[in-house]
PDB file of C-alpha atoms in Angstrom:
ATOM      1  CA  ALA A   1      -0.004  -0.002   0.007  1.00 88.00           C
ATOM      2  CA  PHE A   2       2.838   2.399   0.831  1.00 88.00           C
ATOM      3  CA  VAL A   3       4.468   1.893  -2.599  1.00 88.00           C
ATOM      4  CA  GLY A   4       1.166   2.674  -4.330  1.00 86.00           C
ATOM      5  CA  ARG A   5       0.584   5.794  -2.223  1.00 89.00           C
ATOM      6  CA  SER A   6       4.119   7.191  -2.510  1.00 88.00           C
ATOM      7  CA  PRO A   7       4.831   8.701  -5.925  1.00 87.00           C
ATOM      8  CA  GLN A   8       8.545   8.962  -5.099  1.00 84.00           C
ATOM      9  CA  VAL A   9       8.818   5.266  -4.295  1.00 87.00           C
ATOM     10  CA  GLY A  10       6.366   3.951  -6.898  1.00 90.00           C
ATOM     11  CA  LEU A  11       7.799   5.997  -9.761  1.00 89.00           C
ATOM     12  CA  THR A  12      11.365   5.224  -8.708  1.00 87.00           C
ATOM     13  CA  ILE A  13      10.609   1.498  -8.748  1.00 90.00           C
ATOM     14  CA  ALA A  14       8.895   1.891 -12.131  1.00 90.00           C
ATOM     15  CA  GLY A  15      11.924   3.791 -13.464  1.00 88.00           C
ATOM     16  CA  LEU A  16      14.328   1.170 -12.150  1.00 89.00           C
ATOM     17  CA  THR A  17      12.211  -1.555 -13.735  1.00 91.00           C
ATOM     18  CA  ILE A  18      12.251   0.196 -17.134  1.00 90.00           C
ATOM     19  CA  ALA A  19      16.009   0.781 -16.829  1.00 88.00           C
ATOM     20  CA  THR A  20      16.477  -2.901 -16.019  1.00 90.00           C
ATOM     21  CA  ILE A  21      14.520  -3.883 -19.155  1.00 91.00           C
ATOM     22  CA  SER A  22      17.176  -2.008 -21.125  1.00 88.00           C
ATOM     23  CA  SER A  23      20.099  -3.200 -19.041  1.00 88.00           C
ATOM     24  CA  ALA A  24      19.122  -6.871 -19.097  1.00 91.00           C
ATOM     25  CA  SER A  25      18.508  -6.690 -22.841  1.00 90.00           C
ATOM     26  CA  ILE A  26      21.912  -5.140 -23.420  1.00 88.00           C
ATOM     27  CA  TRP A  27      23.812  -7.749 -21.413  1.00 90.00           C
ATOM     28  CA  VAL A  28      21.902 -10.711 -22.860  1.00 91.00           C
ATOM     29  CA  TRP A  29      21.929  -9.563 -26.492  1.00 90.00           C
ATOM     30  CA  THR A  30      25.260  -7.751 -26.946  1.00 91.00           C
ATOM     31  CA  THR A  31      27.241 -10.997 -27.325  1.00 93.00           C
ATOM     32  CA  PRO A  32      24.968 -12.296 -30.131  1.00 91.00           C
ATOM     33  CA  VAL A  33      25.216  -8.889 -31.831  1.00 90.00           C
ATOM     34  CA  LEU A  34      29.023  -9.023 -31.700  1.00 93.00           C
ATOM     35  CA  VAL A  35      29.099 -12.601 -32.999  1.00 93.00           C
ATOM     36  CA  ARG A  36      26.417 -12.289 -35.684  1.00 89.00           C
ATOM     37  CA  GLN A  37      27.030  -8.779 -36.997  1.00 88.00           C
ATOM     38  CA  HIS A  38      30.776  -8.431 -36.459  1.00 92.00           C
ATOM     39  CA  GLY A  39      32.029 -11.989 -36.910  1.00 92.00           C
ATOM     40  CA  MET A  40      33.651 -12.200 -33.487  1.00 94.00           C
ATOM     41  CA  THR A  41      34.247 -15.490 -31.746  1.00 96.00           C
ATOM     42  CA  LEU A  42      32.372 -16.203 -28.526  1.00 95.00           C
ATOM     43  CA  THR A  43      35.686 -15.737 -26.656  1.00 96.00           C
ATOM     44  CA  GLU A  44      36.273 -12.305 -28.195  1.00 95.00           C
ATOM     45  CA  ALA A  45      32.693 -11.197 -27.616  1.00 95.00           C
ATOM     46  CA  GLY A  46      32.709 -12.584 -24.086  1.00 94.00           C
ATOM     47  CA  LEU A  47      35.882 -10.672 -23.212  1.00 95.00           C
ATOM     48  CA  ILE A  48      34.448  -7.405 -24.540  1.00 95.00           C
ATOM     49  CA  VAL A  49      31.065  -7.829 -22.852  1.00 94.00           C
ATOM     50  CA  GLY A  50      32.663  -9.138 -19.657  1.00 94.00           C
ATOM     51  CA  THR A  51      34.917  -6.111 -19.458  1.00 93.00           C
ATOM     52  CA  ALA A  52      32.006  -3.753 -20.090  1.00 92.00           C
ATOM     53  CA  ALA A  53      29.558  -5.481 -17.742  1.00 89.00           C
ATOM     54  CA  GLY A  54      32.156  -6.071 -15.055  1.00 89.00           C
ATOM     55  CA  LEU A  55      34.879  -3.452 -14.961  1.00 92.00           C
ATOM     56  CA  MET A  56      33.120  -0.531 -16.675  1.00 91.00           C
ATOM     57  CA  LYS A  57      29.851  -1.024 -14.748  1.00 89.00           C
ATOM     58  CA  PHE A  58      31.825  -1.268 -11.501  1.00 90.00           C
ATOM     59  CA  ILE A  59      33.583   2.022 -12.197  1.00 91.00           C
ATOM     60  CA  SER A  60      30.370   3.802 -13.177  1.00 90.00           C
ATOM     61  CA  THR A  61      28.283   2.406 -10.336  1.00 86.00           C
ATOM     62  CA  ALA A  62      30.830   3.528  -7.766  1.00 85.00           C
ATOM     63  CA  GLY A  63      31.469   6.879  -9.412  1.00 88.00           C
ATOM     64  CA  ALA A  64      27.815   7.648 -10.118  1.00 84.00           C
ATOM     65  CA  GLY A  65      26.867   7.272  -6.472  1.00 82.00           C
ATOM     66  CA  PHE A  66      29.451   9.832  -5.373  1.00 85.00           C
ATOM     67  CA  LEU A  67      28.637  12.147  -8.294  1.00 87.00           C
ATOM     68  CA  ALA A  68      24.888  11.946  -7.570  1.00 82.00           C
ATOM     69  CA  ASP A  69      25.449  12.807  -3.905  1.00 83.00           C
ATOM     70  CA  TRP A  70      27.670  15.735  -4.847  1.00 89.00           C
ATOM     71  CA  LEU A  71      25.193  17.130  -7.387  1.00 85.00           C
ATOM     72  CA  ALA A  72      22.144  16.547  -5.173  1.00 81.00           C
ATOM     73  CA  LYS A  73      23.693  18.384  -2.212  1.00 86.00           C
ATOM     74  CA  GLY A  74      21.367  16.565   0.181  1.00 78.00           C
ATOM     75  CA  ARG A  75      18.190  16.975  -1.885  1.00 82.00           C
ATOM     76  CA  VAL A  76      16.558  13.609  -2.599  1.00 76.00           C
ATOM     77  CA  ASP A  77      14.722  14.985  -5.639  1.00 76.00           C
ATOM     78  CA  ARG A  78      18.075  15.697  -7.341  1.00 78.00           C
ATOM     79  CA  LEU A  79      19.498  12.196  -6.980  1.00 76.00           C
ATOM     80  CA  TRP A  80      18.046  11.281 -10.395  1.00 79.00           C
ATOM     81  CA  ILE A  81      20.267  13.743 -12.306  1.00 84.00           C
ATOM     82  CA  VAL A  82      23.139  11.281 -12.863  1.00 84.00           C
ATOM     83  CA  PRO A  83      21.131   8.126 -13.660  1.00 84.00           C
ATOM     84  CA  SER A  84      18.757  10.029 -15.951  1.00 86.00           C
ATOM     85  CA  GLY A  85      21.619  11.564 -17.890  1.00 88.00           C
ATOM     86  CA  ALA A  86      23.457   8.257 -18.164  1.00 88.00           C
ATOM     87  CA  LEU A  87      20.380   6.361 -19.292  1.00 87.00           C
ATOM     88  CA  ALA A  88      19.514   9.044 -21.833  1.00 89.00           C
ATOM     89  CA  LEU A  89      23.023   8.727 -23.254  1.00 91.00           C
ATOM     90  CA  SER A  90      22.739   4.921 -23.410  1.00 89.00           C
ATOM     91  CA  ALA A  91      19.926   4.997 -25.990  1.00 89.00           C
ATOM     92  CA  PRO A  92      21.882   6.624 -28.863  1.00 92.00           C
ATOM     93  CA  VAL A  93      24.998   4.633 -27.909  1.00 92.00           C
ATOM     94  CA  CYS A  94      23.029   1.374 -28.110  1.00 88.00           C
ATOM     95  CA  ILE A  95      21.404   2.343 -31.388  1.00 88.00           C
ATOM     96  CA  ALA A  96      24.831   3.201 -32.825  1.00 91.00           C
ATOM     97  CA  MET A  97      26.169  -0.142 -31.568  1.00 88.00           C
ATOM     98  CA  GLY A  98      23.435  -1.980 -33.423  1.00 83.00           C
ATOM     99  CA  LEU A  99      24.017  -0.075 -36.653  1.00 86.00           C
ATOM    100  CA  THR A 100      27.788   0.296 -36.939  1.00 89.00           C
ATOM    101  CA  ASP A 101      29.829  -1.978 -39.187  1.00 88.00           C
ATOM    102  CA  SER A 102      33.139  -1.025 -37.564  1.00 92.00           C
ATOM    103  CA  LYS A 103      34.581  -3.615 -35.203  1.00 92.00           C
ATOM    104  CA  SER A 104      36.660  -1.072 -33.251  1.00 93.00           C
ATOM    105  CA  MET A 105      33.691   1.306 -32.997  1.00 95.00           C
ATOM    106  CA  VAL A 106      31.371  -1.397 -31.690  1.00 94.00           C
ATOM    107  CA  ILE A 107      33.916  -2.329 -28.988  1.00 95.00           C
ATOM    108  CA  ALA A 108      34.138   1.281 -27.853  1.00 95.00           C
ATOM    109  CA  LEU A 109      30.355   1.593 -27.845  1.00 95.00           C
ATOM    110  CA  VAL A 110      29.945  -1.569 -25.740  1.00 94.00           C
ATOM    111  CA  TRP A 111      32.420  -0.182 -23.206  1.00 94.00           C
ATOM    112  CA  ILE A 112      30.562   3.136 -23.144  1.00 93.00           C
ATOM    113  CA  LEU A 113      27.352   1.197 -22.495  1.00 91.00           C
ATOM    114  CA  GLY A 114      29.105  -0.395 -19.529  1.00 91.00           C
ATOM    115  CA  LEU A 115      29.642   3.110 -18.140  1.00 90.00           C
ATOM    116  CA  THR A 116      26.150   4.407 -18.885  1.00 90.00           C
ATOM    117  CA  MET A 117      24.288   1.303 -17.776  1.00 87.00           C
ATOM    118  CA  GLY A 118      26.114   1.110 -14.444  1.00 83.00           C
ATOM    119  CA  ALA A 119      25.201   4.644 -13.402  1.00 83.00           C
ATOM    120  CA  HIS A 120      21.560   3.990 -12.590  1.00 80.00           C
ATOM    121  CA  TYR A 121      21.918   1.636  -9.621  1.00 77.00           C
ATOM    122  CA  SER A 122      22.959   3.757  -6.651  1.00 78.00           C
ATOM    123  CA  ALA A 123      20.858   6.903  -6.625  1.00 78.00           C
ATOM    124  CA  PRO A 124      17.391   5.374  -7.067  1.00 80.00           C
ATOM    125  CA  LYS A 125      17.996   2.924  -4.254  1.00 81.00           C
ATOM    126  CA  ALA A 126      19.141   5.821  -2.052  1.00 79.00           C
ATOM    127  CA  THR A 127      15.940   7.679  -2.961  1.00 81.00           C
ATOM    128  CA  ILE A 128      13.795   4.727  -1.939  1.00 85.00           C
ATOM    129  CA  ALA A 129      15.676   4.268   1.330  1.00 84.00           C
ATOM    130  CA  SER A 130      15.478   8.013   2.098  1.00 83.00           C
ATOM    131  CA  VAL A 131      11.715   8.348   1.748  1.00 85.00           C
ATOM    132  CA  THR A 132      10.620   4.952   3.087  1.00 89.00           C
ATOM    133  CA  PRO A 133       9.890   4.723   6.838  1.00 91.00           C
ATOM    134  CA  SER A 134      12.508   2.567   8.563  1.00 90.00           C
ATOM    135  CA  HIS A 135      10.032  -0.146   9.587  1.00 93.00           C
ATOM    136  CA  MET A 136       9.119  -0.757   5.890  1.00 91.00           C
ATOM    137  CA  ARG A 137      12.512  -0.539   4.185  1.00 89.00           C
ATOM    138  CA  GLY A 138      13.045  -4.299   3.961  1.00 90.00           C
ATOM    139  CA  ALA A 139       9.597  -4.943   2.471  1.00 92.00           C
ATOM    140  CA  VAL A 140       9.877  -2.035   0.025  1.00 92.00           C
ATOM    141  CA  ALA A 141      13.377  -3.177  -1.019  1.00 90.00           C
ATOM    142  CA  ALA A 142      11.989  -6.678  -1.618  1.00 92.00           C
ATOM    143  CA  ILE A 143       9.186  -5.264  -3.816  1.00 92.00           C
ATOM    144  CA  GLN A 144      11.719  -3.210  -5.733  1.00 91.00           C
ATOM    145  CA  GLU A 145      14.014  -6.215  -6.290  1.00 91.00           C
ATOM    146  CA  LEU A 146      11.069  -8.388  -7.386  1.00 92.00           C
ATOM    147  CA  MET A 147       9.933  -5.792  -9.906  1.00 92.00           C
ATOM    148  CA  ILE A 148      13.328  -5.198 -11.445  1.00 91.00           C
ATOM    149  CA  ASN A 149      14.227  -8.876 -11.590  1.00 91.00           C
ATOM    150  CA  LEU A 150      10.905 -10.413 -12.633  1.00 92.00           C
ATOM    151  CA  ILE A 151       9.740  -7.714 -15.032  1.00 91.00           C
ATOM    152  CA  GLY A 152      12.950  -5.924 -15.980  1.00 89.00           C
ATOM    153  CA  GLY A 153      15.277  -8.904 -16.128  1.00 90.00           C
ATOM    154  CA  GLY A 154      12.682 -11.317 -17.448  1.00 91.00           C
ATOM    155  CA  PHE A 155      10.742  -9.235 -19.919  1.00 91.00           C
ATOM    156  CA  GLY A 156      13.500  -7.105 -21.487  1.00 91.00           C
ATOM    157  CA  PRO A 157      15.543  -9.835 -23.185  1.00 93.00           C
ATOM    158  CA  LEU A 158      12.371 -11.661 -24.257  1.00 93.00           C
ATOM    159  CA  LEU A 159      10.980  -8.474 -25.838  1.00 94.00           C
ATOM    160  CA  THR A 160      14.279  -7.934 -27.669  1.00 92.00           C
ATOM    161  CA  GLY A 161      14.123 -11.496 -29.014  1.00 93.00           C
ATOM    162  CA  PHE A 162      10.554 -11.026 -30.234  1.00 94.00           C
ATOM    163  CA  ILE A 163      11.440  -7.788 -32.004  1.00 93.00           C
ATOM    164  CA  SER A 164      14.560  -9.366 -33.549  1.00 92.00           C
ATOM    165  CA  ASP A 165      12.472 -12.277 -34.876  1.00 93.00           C
ATOM    166  CA  PHE A 166       9.872  -9.857 -36.222  1.00 94.00           C
ATOM    167  CA  LEU A 167      12.491  -7.746 -38.045  1.00 91.00           C
ATOM    168  CA  GLY A 168      14.468 -10.731 -39.324  1.00 87.00           C
ATOM    169  CA  GLY A 169      17.583 -10.625 -41.439  1.00 83.00           C
ATOM    170  CA  ARG A 170      21.143  -9.520 -40.852  1.00 82.00           C
ATOM    171  CA  GLY A 171      21.441  -6.987 -38.085  1.00 83.00           C
ATOM    172  CA  SER A 172      17.990  -7.619 -36.644  1.00 88.00           C
ATOM    173  CA  ALA A 173      19.336  -8.314 -33.143  1.00 87.00           C
ATOM    174  CA  GLY A 174      21.196  -5.014 -33.049  1.00 86.00           C
ATOM    175  CA  ARG A 175      18.215  -3.079 -34.364  1.00 87.00           C
ATOM    176  CA  ALA A 176      15.905  -4.811 -31.866  1.00 90.00           C
ATOM    177  CA  LEU A 177      18.252  -4.014 -29.018  1.00 87.00           C
ATOM    178  CA  GLY A 178      18.302  -0.357 -30.039  1.00 85.00           C
ATOM    179  CA  ALA A 179      14.509  -0.335 -30.229  1.00 87.00           C
ATOM    180  CA  VAL A 180      14.084  -1.768 -26.746  1.00 87.00           C
ATOM    181  CA  VAL A 181      16.629   0.563 -25.145  1.00 84.00           C
TER     182      VAL A 181
END
């Protein structure tokens, strides 16, 4: 009931869920895009995606939290500046990744996606914790995790696959990924 009555919490959970649809799609479908559209081996693609999803996301998640705090200056309503900017940047980067024919360009774009897609974790969770009464934080965190994992993580890659099948042909996975993000 609290999540439904609190616009800050409900909309933050909805935003995180939508961001997770994009994030899960990117990390599930980038390897097939690299293999199918750029002729990489699974080992090459795995190394590129692993570096982006591991190292680059780690750097951006840690850095984005500190940057969001610094920009917000204690105001909870400003915590969304960094994740919103990073997620907005991820859309054209992902579209370019799906459309480029250059192997070196696609590698750079995947690494940039690692940076942009890691920046949306910290601040929204801080927003939820800041506005949720202490006796409900565990339950609200559980609802948030269920939403992002069941809907975001489950629906995003499936939607990308459906769009890719609908489009068909060479490059359909990359175009579908860009459409979902």
